[in-house]
Coordinates of C-alpha atoms in Angstrom, one line a residue:
M1469 CA 70.8 47.6 46.0
R1470 CA 71.0 49.3 42.6
A1471 CA 71.0 53.0 42.2
T1472 CA 70.8 54.6 38.7
S1473 CA 69.6 57.7 36.9
Q1474 CA 68.4 55.7 34.0
C1475 CA 64.7 55.3 33.6
R1476 CA 63.5 51.7 34.1
V1477 CA 60.8 52.2 31.5
C1478 CA 62.4 53.9 28.6
A1479 CA 66.1 54.3 29.5
G1480 CA 65.8 58.1 29.6
T1481 CA 67.5 60.3 32.2
V1482 CA 65.8 60.5 35.6
H1483 CA 66.2 63.7 37.5
E1484 CA 66.0 63.5 41.3
F1485 CA 63.6 65.9 43.0
F1486 CA 63.2 64.8 46.6
D1487 CA 65.4 62.8 49.1
F1488 CA 63.8 61.2 52.1
G1489 CA 67.1 60.1 53.5
R1490 CA 68.0 56.6 54.8
Q1491 CA 65.0 54.5 55.3
P1492 CA 64.4 50.9 56.6
L1493 CA 62.3 48.3 54.8
S1494 CA 58.8 49.4 55.4
D1495 CA 57.4 46.1 56.4
A1496 CA 60.5 44.8 58.3
F1497 CA 59.2 44.9 61.9
V1498 CA 62.0 43.9 64.2
D1499 CA 62.5 42.7 67.8
R1500 CA 64.9 44.5 70.1
A1501 CA 67.7 42.0 69.3
G1502 CA 67.5 42.7 65.6
A1503 CA 67.0 46.5 65.8
A1504 CA 70.8 47.2 65.4
E1505 CA 71.1 45.1 62.2
E1506 CA 68.3 46.7 60.1
F1507 CA 68.6 46.9 56.3
S1508 CA 68.5 50.5 55.0
F1509 CA 68.6 52.3 51.7
R1510 CA 68.4 55.9 50.4
L1511 CA 64.7 56.7 49.6
A1512 CA 64.7 59.4 46.8
T1513 CA 62.4 60.1 44.0
G1514 CA 63.0 61.4 40.4
I1515 CA 61.2 61.9 37.2
C1516 CA 62.2 60.7 33.7
A1517 CA 62.8 63.6 31.3
S1518 CA 61.6 61.4 28.4
C1519 CA 58.5 59.5 29.5
S1520 CA 57.7 61.5 32.7
M1521 CA 57.6 58.3 34.8
V1522 CA 58.2 59.2 38.5
Q1523 CA 60.3 56.5 40.2
L1524 CA 62.7 55.7 43.0
M1525 CA 66.3 56.4 42.4
E1526 CA 67.4 53.3 44.3
E1527 CA 66.0 49.8 43.9
V1528 CA 65.7 47.5 46.8
P1529 CA 66.1 43.8 45.9
R1530 CA 62.6 42.2 45.6
E1531 CA 63.6 39.3 47.9
E1532 CA 64.2 41.7 50.7
M1533 CA 60.6 43.0 50.5
F1534 CA 58.3 40.2 49.3
H1535 CA 59.5 37.3 51.3
E1536 CA 58.1 34.3 53.2
D1537 CA 56.9 36.4 56.1
Y1538 CA 55.5 39.4 54.2
P1539 CA 52.9 40.7 56.7
Y1540 CA 50.3 42.6 54.6
L1541 CA 46.9 41.0 54.0
S1542 CA 44.6 42.6 51.5
S1543 CA 41.5 41.2 53.2
G1544 CA 42.3 43.1 56.4
S1545 CA 40.0 46.0 55.5
A1546 CA 36.2 45.7 55.1
F1547 CA 36.2 48.5 52.6
M1548 CA 38.8 46.8 50.4
R1549 CA 36.9 43.5 50.6
E1550 CA 33.9 45.3 49.2
H1551 CA 36.0 47.0 46.6
F1552 CA 37.4 43.7 45.3
G1553 CA 34.1 42.0 45.4
R1554 CA 32.6 44.6 43.1
L1555 CA 35.5 44.3 40.7
A1556 CA 35.2 40.5 40.6
E1557 CA 31.5 40.8 39.7
R1558 CA 32.4 43.3 37.0
F1559 CA 34.9 40.9 35.5
R1560 CA 32.5 38.0 35.8
T1561 CA 29.7 39.7 33.9
G1562 CA 32.0 41.6 31.5
E1563 CA 35.5 40.5 30.3
L1564 CA 35.0 37.0 31.7
A1565 CA 31.5 36.3 30.4
G1566 CA 32.7 34.3 27.3
P1567 CA 33.3 30.6 27.0
D1568 CA 35.9 29.1 29.3
P1569 CA 37.4 32.5 30.4
F1570 CA 40.7 32.7 32.2
I1571 CA 42.1 35.3 34.5
V1572 CA 45.6 35.7 36.0
E1573 CA 46.2 38.0 38.9
L1574 CA 49.7 39.3 39.6
G1575 CA 50.3 39.6 43.3
C1576 CA 47.1 38.0 44.4
N1577 CA 48.0 38.2 48.1
D1578 CA 45.6 36.1 50.2
G1579 CA 43.1 35.8 47.3
I1580 CA 40.6 38.4 48.3
M1581 CA 39.5 39.1 44.7
L1582 CA 40.1 35.7 43.1
K1583 CA 38.0 33.9 45.7
H1584 CA 34.8 35.4 44.2
L1585 CA 35.7 34.2 40.8
A1586 CA 36.8 30.8 42.0
D1587 CA 33.5 30.4 43.7
A1588 CA 31.8 31.2 40.4
G1589 CA 33.8 28.4 38.7
I1590 CA 35.9 30.7 36.6
R1591 CA 39.3 29.4 35.5
H1592 CA 41.9 31.5 37.3
L1593 CA 45.5 31.6 38.5
G1594 CA 47.1 33.8 41.2
V1595 CA 50.8 34.5 41.0
E1596 CA 52.1 35.5 44.5
P1597 CA 55.8 35.6 45.5
S1598 CA 55.3 35.8 49.3
G1599 CA 55.0 32.3 50.6
R1600 CA 52.8 32.8 53.6
V1601 CA 50.1 34.8 51.9
A1602 CA 50.2 32.4 48.9
R1603 CA 49.4 29.5 51.2
L1604 CA 46.5 31.5 52.7
A1605 CA 45.1 31.9 49.1
A1606 CA 45.5 28.2 48.4
L1607 CA 43.6 27.4 51.6
K1608 CA 40.7 29.3 50.1
G1609 CA 40.6 27.0 47.1
I1610 CA 42.5 29.4 44.8
N1611 CA 44.9 28.1 42.2
V1612 CA 48.2 30.0 43.0
R1613 CA 51.8 29.9 42.0
N1614 CA 54.3 31.0 44.6
H1615 CA 56.5 32.9 42.2
F1616 CA 57.5 36.3 40.9
F1617 CA 55.7 37.1 37.7
E1618 CA 58.0 37.9 34.7
E1619 CA 58.4 37.0 31.1
S1620 CA 59.5 33.4 31.9
T1621 CA 56.5 32.9 34.2
A1622 CA 54.1 34.1 31.5
K1623 CA 55.6 31.6 29.0
S1624 CA 55.1 28.8 31.6
I1625 CA 51.5 29.8 32.3
L1626 CA 50.8 30.0 28.5
A1627 CA 52.1 26.5 28.0
A1628 CA 50.0 25.1 30.8
E1629 CA 46.8 27.1 30.6
G1630 CA 46.6 29.0 27.4
R1631 CA 46.1 32.8 26.9
A1632 CA 44.4 35.0 29.5
D1633 CA 41.3 37.1 28.9
V1634 CA 42.2 39.3 31.8
I1635 CA 45.5 39.9 33.5
Y1636 CA 45.0 41.9 36.7
A1637 CA 47.1 43.5 39.4
A1638 CA 46.1 45.6 42.4
N1639 CA 48.8 47.6 44.2
T1640 CA 51.4 45.4 42.6
L1641 CA 52.7 46.8 39.3
C1642 CA 54.0 50.0 41.0
H1643 CA 56.2 47.7 43.2
I1644 CA 58.1 46.2 40.3
P1645 CA 61.3 47.9 38.9
Y1646 CA 61.9 45.2 36.3
I1647 CA 58.8 46.5 34.4
A1648 CA 60.0 45.5 30.9
S1649 CA 60.0 41.8 31.8
I1650 CA 56.5 42.2 33.3
L1651 CA 55.1 43.8 30.2
R1652 CA 56.7 41.3 27.9
G1653 CA 55.1 38.7 30.0
V1654 CA 51.7 40.4 29.6
T1655 CA 52.0 40.6 25.8
T1656 CA 53.0 37.0 25.7
L1657 CA 50.1 35.8 27.8
L1658 CA 47.3 38.1 26.8
A1659 CA 44.6 36.9 24.5
P1660 CA 44.3 39.0 21.2
D1661 CA 41.2 40.8 22.6
G1662 CA 42.2 40.5 26.3
V1663 CA 42.9 43.3 28.7
F1664 CA 45.6 44.0 31.3
V1665 CA 44.0 45.9 34.2
F1666 CA 45.9 47.3 37.1
E1667 CA 45.2 49.8 39.8
D1668 CA 47.9 51.7 41.8
P1669 CA 48.3 55.0 43.7
Y1670 CA 47.8 58.0 41.5
F1671 CA 50.7 60.4 41.5
A1672 CA 48.4 63.4 41.0
D1673 CA 46.6 62.6 44.3
I1674 CA 49.9 62.2 46.1
V1675 CA 50.9 65.7 44.9
E1676 CA 47.6 67.3 45.6
R1677 CA 47.2 65.8 49.1
T1678 CA 50.8 65.9 50.0
S1679 CA 50.4 62.2 50.9
F1680 CA 54.2 61.8 50.8
D1681 CA 54.1 58.6 52.9
Q1682 CA 52.9 56.8 49.7
V1683 CA 56.6 56.9 48.9
Y1684 CA 58.4 53.9 50.4
D1685 CA 60.5 51.0 49.4
E1686 CA 57.6 48.9 47.9
H1687 CA 56.3 51.7 45.7
F1688 CA 58.9 52.0 43.0
F1689 CA 56.8 53.7 40.3
F1690 CA 54.2 56.5 40.7
F1691 CA 51.9 56.4 37.7
T1692 CA 50.0 59.1 35.8
A1693 CA 47.9 58.6 32.6
Q1694 CA 50.7 60.3 30.7
S1695 CA 53.5 58.1 32.0
V1696 CA 51.4 54.9 31.7
Q1697 CA 50.5 55.8 28.1
A1698 CA 54.2 56.2 27.3
M1699 CA 55.0 53.0 29.1
A1700 CA 52.4 51.1 27.3
E1701 CA 53.5 52.4 23.9
H1702 CA 57.1 51.6 24.6
H1703 CA 56.2 48.0 25.3
G1704 CA 53.8 47.2 22.6
L1705 CA 50.5 47.9 24.4
E1706 CA 47.9 50.7 24.3
L1707 CA 46.2 52.5 27.2
V1708 CA 42.4 52.2 26.5
D1709 CA 40.7 53.2 29.7
V1710 CA 41.3 54.9 33.0
E1711 CA 39.1 55.1 36.1
R1712 CA 39.8 57.1 39.3
L1713 CA 39.3 55.1 42.5
P1714 CA 38.6 56.4 46.1
V1715 CA 40.8 53.7 47.7
H1716 CA 44.2 54.0 49.5
G1717 CA 44.2 57.7 49.3
G1718 CA 43.5 57.9 45.6
E1719 CA 44.2 55.4 42.8
V1720 CA 43.6 55.0 39.1
R1721 CA 42.6 51.8 37.4
Y1722 CA 44.3 51.5 34.1
T1723 CA 43.2 49.2 31.3
L1724 CA 45.8 48.2 28.6
A1725 CA 45.2 46.2 25.5
L1726 CA 47.1 45.1 22.4
P1727 CA 47.2 47.9 19.9
G1728 CA 44.1 48.2 17.7
S1729 CA 42.1 45.6 19.6
R1730 CA 40.0 48.2 21.4
S1731 CA 39.1 51.9 20.9
P1732 CA 40.4 54.1 23.7
A1733 CA 37.7 55.4 26.0
P1734 CA 37.2 59.2 26.2
A1735 CA 38.3 59.1 29.8
V1736 CA 41.9 58.6 28.7
A1737 CA 42.1 61.9 26.8
G1738 CA 40.1 63.6 29.6
L1739 CA 42.6 62.6 32.3
R1740 CA 45.5 63.4 30.1
A1741 CA 44.1 66.9 29.6
E1742 CA 43.6 67.4 33.3
E1743 CA 47.2 66.3 34.0
R1744 CA 48.5 68.9 31.6
T1745 CA 46.6 71.7 33.5
W1746 CA 48.1 70.3 36.8
R1747 CA 51.7 70.4 35.2
L1748 CA 52.6 67.2 36.9
S1749 CA 55.6 66.6 34.8
E1750 CA 57.2 70.0 35.4
F1751 CA 60.1 70.1 37.8
E1752 CA 58.8 73.3 39.5
T1753 CA 55.6 71.4 40.5
L1754 CA 57.6 68.6 42.1
Q1755 CA 59.8 71.1 43.9
R1756 CA 56.7 72.8 45.4
F1757 CA 55.5 69.3 46.5
G1758 CA 58.9 68.8 48.2
A1759 CA 58.5 72.1 50.1
R1760 CA 55.1 71.1 51.4
V1761 CA 56.5 67.7 52.5
R1762 CA 59.1 69.5 54.6
E1763 CA 56.5 71.9 56.0
N1764 CA 54.1 69.0 57.0
C1765 CA 56.9 67.2 58.8
E1766 CA 57.9 70.2 60.7
E1767 CA 54.4 71.0 61.8
L1768 CA 53.7 67.3 62.8
V1769 CA 56.8 67.2 65.0
L1770 CA 56.0 70.5 66.6
L1771 CA 52.5 69.3 67.4
L1772 CA 53.7 66.0 68.9
T1773 CA 56.4 67.7 70.9
R1774 CA 54.0 70.3 72.3
L1775 CA 51.6 67.6 73.3
R1776 CA 54.3 65.6 75.0
D1777 CA 55.5 68.7 76.9
Q1778 CA 51.9 69.3 78.0
G1779 CA 51.9 65.8 79.5
K1780 CA 49.4 64.4 76.9
R1781 CA 49.5 60.7 76.1
V1782 CA 49.8 60.1 72.3
V1783 CA 49.9 56.8 70.4
G1784 CA 50.0 55.8 66.8
Y1785 CA 47.1 53.9 65.1
G1786 CA 48.0 51.5 62.2
A1787 CA 51.5 50.1 61.8
T1788 CA 51.3 50.5 58.0
A1789 CA 54.1 50.2 55.5
K1790 CA 53.8 53.8 54.6
S1791 CA 54.1 54.9 58.2
A1792 CA 57.8 54.0 58.0
T1793 CA 58.4 57.0 55.7
V1794 CA 56.7 59.6 57.9
L1795 CA 58.1 58.2 61.2
N1796 CA 61.7 58.0 59.9
Y1797 CA 61.8 61.1 57.8
C1798 CA 60.2 63.2 60.5
G1799 CA 62.3 61.6 63.3
I1800 CA 59.3 60.4 65.3
G1801 CA 60.2 57.8 67.9
P1802 CA 59.0 56.3 71.2
D1803 CA 59.7 59.7 72.9
L1804 CA 56.7 61.1 70.9
L1805 CA 54.5 58.1 70.4
A1806 CA 54.1 55.6 73.4
F1807 CA 53.2 52.8 71.0
V1808 CA 51.5 52.0 67.7
C1809 CA 48.5 49.7 67.8
D1810 CA 47.8 47.4 64.9
T1811 CA 45.5 44.4 64.3
S1812 CA 48.2 42.2 62.6
P1813 CA 49.5 39.6 65.0
T1814 CA 52.7 39.3 63.0
K1815 CA 53.5 42.9 63.9
Q1816 CA 52.4 42.9 67.5
G1817 CA 55.2 42.7 70.1
K1818 CA 57.8 44.0 67.6
L1819 CA 59.2 47.5 66.9
T1820 CA 58.3 49.7 63.9
P1821 CA 61.1 49.7 61.3
G1822 CA 63.8 52.3 62.0
S1823 CA 61.8 54.3 64.5
H1824 CA 61.6 51.4 67.0
I1825 CA 58.2 52.3 68.5
P1826 CA 56.5 49.3 70.2
V1827 CA 53.6 47.7 68.2
R1828 CA 50.8 46.6 70.5
P1829 CA 47.4 45.0 69.9
P1830 CA 44.2 47.1 69.7
G1831 CA 43.2 46.0 73.1
E1832 CA 45.8 48.2 74.6
F1833 CA 44.3 51.2 72.8
T1834 CA 40.8 50.5 74.0
E1835 CA 41.6 49.5 77.6
S1836 CA 43.1 52.9 78.3
Y1837 CA 42.4 55.4 75.7
P1838 CA 45.2 58.0 75.0
D1839 CA 44.5 61.7 74.8
Y1840 CA 45.5 61.7 71.1
A1841 CA 46.0 59.1 68.4
L1842 CA 48.2 59.8 65.3
L1843 CA 46.2 58.1 62.5
L1844 CA 49.0 56.5 60.4
A1845 CA 46.4 54.4 58.4
W1846 CA 44.8 57.7 57.3
N1847 CA 43.6 56.1 54.0
H1848 CA 41.1 54.1 56.1
A1849 CA 40.1 57.1 58.3
E1850 CA 36.4 56.7 57.8
E1851 CA 36.3 53.0 58.6
I1852 CA 38.7 53.3 61.6
M1853 CA 36.9 56.4 63.1
A1854 CA 33.6 54.6 62.9
K1855 CA 35.0 51.5 64.5
E1856 CA 36.7 53.5 67.3
Q1857 CA 33.8 55.8 68.2
G1858 CA 34.5 54.9 71.8
F1859 CA 37.8 56.8 71.6
R1860 CA 36.1 60.0 70.6
D1861 CA 33.3 59.5 73.1
A1862 CA 36.0 59.3 75.8
G1863 CA 37.4 62.7 74.7
G1864 CA 40.1 61.4 72.5
K1865 CA 41.3 63.3 69.4
W1866 CA 42.7 62.1 66.1
I1867 CA 45.8 63.7 64.6
L1868 CA 46.1 63.5 60.8
Y1869 CA 48.8 64.9 58.5
V1870 CA 47.2 64.5 55.1
P1871 CA 46.6 66.8 53.4
E1872 CA 47.9 69.0 56.2
V1873 CA 48.6 68.5 59.9
H1874 CA 45.3 68.9 61.8
V1875 CA 43.4 67.5 64.8
A1876 CA 40.0 65.9 64.2

């Protein structure tokens, strides 16, 4: 691990504003034999005084997170399947409508977006470092390289395929501390009139909703229009469009291009102006956010403790990566949650990272409904609650902690 107070974007000074303490790898579900040997690191956030980029203070080696057995599959949510389908159609009829277009996706996962374009006969390439999900993408007929994307990767792709009209990344760029190499790769590979489009959690939404569990090992950067504009300019690119998205608890889709190749959309200046009114880069704003995080955790633990003492049965729903932060920072273990149910077979039968709560298949949730369910996958609340209407019909109640602790 590498800890530093130097900004990974501009080499400015990063000032720490919140410490979540020692945390495990968020997707490293363990069996009982391996529970005593878990990898851990200090999860703390800071903001750069120069470019305002919010980032982690300590970097976890990429090989520890995005490995052969990485469990997350983008296609697991119907809502996200629709989201990526709409985007693929937008690309197909827009940026990829010219002769022999070419798109490269960084972190293509199991190919949920590229499958639409592959079926349309569009030249494409996915770059995916996690072996298992890369193979799943290949089985769908997608051209994929099982590799981390960086400058050297871009040069190799350029030599083999030519320049890209679109380079795209979803919930990927924020994962990558070595951002300079990524952006050098983008400028190397991008066509003169091409675009680099990426979507990631929006820091303003995290602050507004106190969705502190968006902070975990895989999320190294937390973007705003201000910090992305500074990052783009620092690395020879220009921010030309922004679009707020109602996915994963609030994201923004950023569009970057080579300087002068496109006129910035009014939305860029508009979002920048909103961010100034929110004072997102001011240390006092971040300290108030930290105070709300502590308050949320205290209220959640008090609620779960009271329900346990009343003899109520409470389980968790969704063994998400971000749930590692809330469970470990709040000190929630099997004494407060009987188990966490999850649809992923690779997680079932194991223990949640650090907190060591058993992960069980959804059948154990539906066979004997608990009194309460802590919705750890709160960003899919509408989809999950509709799917689990039987739980509510049986008298069950949902516990949520974003934007505040409440029972629904």
